[in-house]
CSV table of C-alpha atoms in Angstrom, one decimal:
chain,number,residue,atom,x,y,z
E,144,ASP,CA,99.8,134.1,86.9
E,145,LEU,CA,98.0,130.8,87.1
E,146,SER,CA,100.8,128.7,85.7
E,147,PRO,CA,102.1,125.9,87.9
E,148,SER,CA,105.6,126.7,89.2
E,149,LYS,CA,106.4,123.4,90.8
E,150,PRO,CA,105.1,119.8,90.6
E,151,ALA,CA,101.9,119.1,92.6
E,152,TYR,CA,103.7,116.2,94.4
E,153,ASP,CA,107.2,115.7,95.6
E,154,ILE,CA,108.3,112.3,94.1
E,155,ASP,CA,110.4,111.2,97.1
E,156,GLU,CA,107.7,112.2,99.6
E,157,GLN,CA,105.2,110.2,97.7
E,158,ILE,CA,107.4,107.1,97.5
E,159,ALA,CA,108.0,107.3,101.3
E,160,LYS,CA,104.3,107.7,101.9
E,161,PHE,CA,103.4,104.8,99.7
E,162,GLU,CA,106.0,102.6,101.4
E,163,ARG,CA,104.8,103.6,104.9
E,164,HIS,CA,101.2,102.6,104.0
E,165,ALA,CA,102.3,99.3,102.4
E,166,GLU,CA,104.3,98.3,105.4
E,167,THR,CA,101.7,99.3,108.0
E,168,TYR,CA,98.3,98.3,106.5
E,169,PRO,CA,96.9,95.8,104.1
E,170,THR,CA,97.5,97.6,100.8
E,171,LEU,CA,96.7,97.0,97.2
E,172,TRP,CA,98.0,98.8,94.2
E,173,TYR,CA,96.2,99.4,91.0
E,174,MET,CA,97.8,100.2,87.6
E,175,GLU,CA,96.6,100.6,84.0
E,176,ARG,CA,99.1,100.6,81.2
E,177,VAL,CA,98.6,101.9,77.6
E,178,GLY,CA,101.2,100.9,75.1
E,179,GLY,CA,103.6,99.8,77.9
E,180,LYS,CA,103.3,103.2,79.6
E,181,LEU,CA,101.7,103.8,82.9
E,182,ALA,CA,98.4,105.6,82.4
E,183,MET,CA,96.9,105.4,85.8
E,184,ALA,CA,98.0,104.2,89.3
E,185,GLY,CA,96.6,104.3,92.8
E,186,PHE,CA,96.5,102.4,96.0
E,187,ALA,CA,94.0,101.6,98.7
E,188,ASN,CA,94.3,100.3,102.3
E,189,HIS,CA,92.0,98.4,104.7
E,190,GLN,CA,91.7,100.8,107.7
E,191,ASP,CA,89.3,101.8,110.5
E,192,HIS,CA,88.3,105.3,111.8
E,193,ARG,CA,91.3,105.5,114.2
E,194,THR,CA,93.9,104.8,111.6
E,195,LEU,CA,92.2,107.1,109.1
E,196,LEU,CA,92.3,109.8,111.6
E,197,ASP,CA,96.1,109.4,111.8
E,198,THR,CA,96.9,108.7,108.2
E,199,VAL,CA,94.5,111.0,106.3
E,200,TYR,CA,93.5,113.7,108.8
E,201,ASP,CA,96.6,114.2,111.0
E,202,GLY,CA,94.6,113.7,114.2
E,203,ASP,CA,92.0,116.4,113.5
E,204,GLU,CA,89.6,116.0,116.4
E,205,GLN,CA,86.5,117.1,114.4
E,206,MET,CA,87.2,114.6,111.7
E,207,GLY,CA,87.8,111.9,114.4
E,208,GLU,CA,84.4,112.5,115.8
E,209,TRP,CA,82.8,112.5,112.3
E,210,LEU,CA,84.6,109.3,111.3
E,211,GLN,CA,83.5,107.6,114.6
E,212,LYS,CA,79.9,108.7,114.0
E,213,ASN,CA,79.8,107.7,110.3
E,214,LEU,CA,82.0,104.6,110.3
E,215,GLY,CA,81.7,103.4,113.9
E,216,ASP,CA,84.0,100.5,114.5
E,217,SER,CA,83.7,99.3,110.9
E,218,SER,CA,86.8,99.0,108.7
E,219,VAL,CA,86.8,100.4,105.2
E,220,VAL,CA,88.9,100.3,102.1
E,221,TRP,CA,90.2,103.8,101.8
E,222,LEU,CA,91.3,104.9,98.3
E,223,HIS,CA,94.3,107.1,99.2
E,224,GLU,CA,95.6,108.1,95.8
E,225,LEU,CA,94.6,107.8,92.2
E,226,PHE,CA,96.9,109.4,89.6
E,227,ALA,CA,96.3,109.6,85.9
E,228,ASP,CA,99.0,110.6,83.4
E,229,ARG,CA,97.0,112.5,80.8
E,230,THR,CA,100.0,112.6,78.4
E,231,VAL,CA,99.6,108.8,78.1
E,232,ARG,CA,95.8,108.7,78.0
E,233,PRO,CA,94.2,112.1,77.7
E,234,THR,CA,90.6,111.0,78.4
E,235,GLY,CA,88.7,108.0,79.8
E,236,ASN,CA,90.9,107.4,82.8
E,237,LEU,CA,88.0,106.5,85.0
E,238,ARG,CA,86.4,103.9,82.7
E,239,GLN,CA,87.5,101.0,84.9
E,240,PHE,CA,86.5,102.8,88.1
E,241,GLU,CA,83.9,100.2,89.1
E,242,ALA,CA,86.2,97.3,88.4
E,243,MET,CA,89.0,98.9,90.4
E,244,CYS,CA,86.8,99.6,93.4
E,245,THR,CA,85.1,96.2,93.3
E,246,GLY,CA,88.5,94.6,93.1
E,247,PHE,CA,89.9,96.5,96.1
E,248,LEU,CA,86.8,95.6,98.1
E,249,HIS,CA,86.9,91.9,97.2
E,250,GLU,CA,90.6,91.5,97.7
E,251,LEU,CA,90.7,93.4,101.0
E,252,GLY,CA,87.5,91.8,102.3
E,253,ALA,CA,85.3,94.8,103.0
E,254,SER,CA,81.9,96.1,101.9
E,255,THR,CA,82.6,99.9,102.1
E,256,LEU,CA,85.1,101.9,100.1
E,257,ALA,CA,85.6,105.6,100.8
E,258,TYR,CA,87.8,108.4,99.8
E,259,CYS,CA,88.1,112.3,99.8
E,260,THR,CA,88.4,114.3,96.7
E,261,ILE,CA,88.1,117.7,95.1
E,262,ASN,CA,87.6,116.3,91.6
E,263,PRO,CA,84.0,116.2,90.4
E,264,ARG,CA,85.0,113.3,88.0
E,265,MET,CA,85.8,111.1,91.0
E,266,ILE,CA,82.3,111.8,92.4
E,267,ALA,CA,80.6,111.2,89.0
E,268,ALA,CA,82.5,108.0,88.5
E,269,ALA,CA,81.3,106.6,91.8
E,270,GLN,CA,77.7,107.6,91.2
E,271,ARG,CA,77.7,106.3,87.6
E,272,SER,CA,79.2,103.0,88.8
E,273,PHE,CA,77.4,102.4,92.1
E,274,GLY,CA,74.3,104.5,91.9
E,275,ASP,CA,72.3,104.7,95.2
E,276,GLN,CA,75.1,102.8,97.1
E,277,VAL,CA,77.0,106.1,97.0
E,278,THR,CA,76.9,108.8,99.7
E,279,VAL,CA,78.6,112.1,99.0
E,280,TYR,CA,79.3,114.3,102.0
E,281,GLU,CA,79.6,118.0,101.1
E,282,PRO,CA,82.7,119.8,102.4
E,283,HIS,CA,82.2,121.8,105.6
E,284,THR,CA,78.4,121.0,105.4
E,285,ASP,CA,78.1,117.2,105.8
E,286,SER,CA,81.5,116.7,107.1
E,287,PRO,CA,84.3,118.8,108.6
E,288,ASP,CA,86.6,117.9,105.7
E,289,TRP,CA,87.4,120.7,103.1
E,290,ARG,CA,87.0,118.1,100.4
E,291,TYR,CA,84.1,115.8,99.4
E,292,VAL,CA,84.0,112.5,101.2
E,293,VAL,CA,82.6,109.7,99.0
E,294,GLN,CA,81.4,106.5,100.6
E,295,ILE,CA,80.4,103.4,98.6
E,296,ASP,CA,78.5,100.7,100.5
E,297,VAL,CA,78.2,97.4,98.5
E,298,ILE,CA,76.5,95.2,100.9
């Protein structure tokens, strides 16, 4: 049976995670409303490879080496979460992706935004919006991550 038996995210755990990030790192929230209802929300932080290793990769040594090699001592805006409520807006939730990313970069004072994803739409949105400024790292091939790592450099 492929029917979901429980929610994908525990609400209390997510709230605690969001609060920890907001208290620890420069953080921005993004929200889109449709008819007064929340259609999409997400947040991003300004971090470096050391803090990403702790917050995203739980100290995984292979990812630590990869992050050091690919990011060096640069800091990036890391898009941690992006949720869409498809009951509010069934399609088109990534239409404002470029504006969201550009806003995060501008407000947090960085030229690189990155995230990990398993969602092909998140990769396509980056490529559509930023073209050759996007690097997509394949899971287990280009990076040790089991997800795609997407890096957008807007120098």
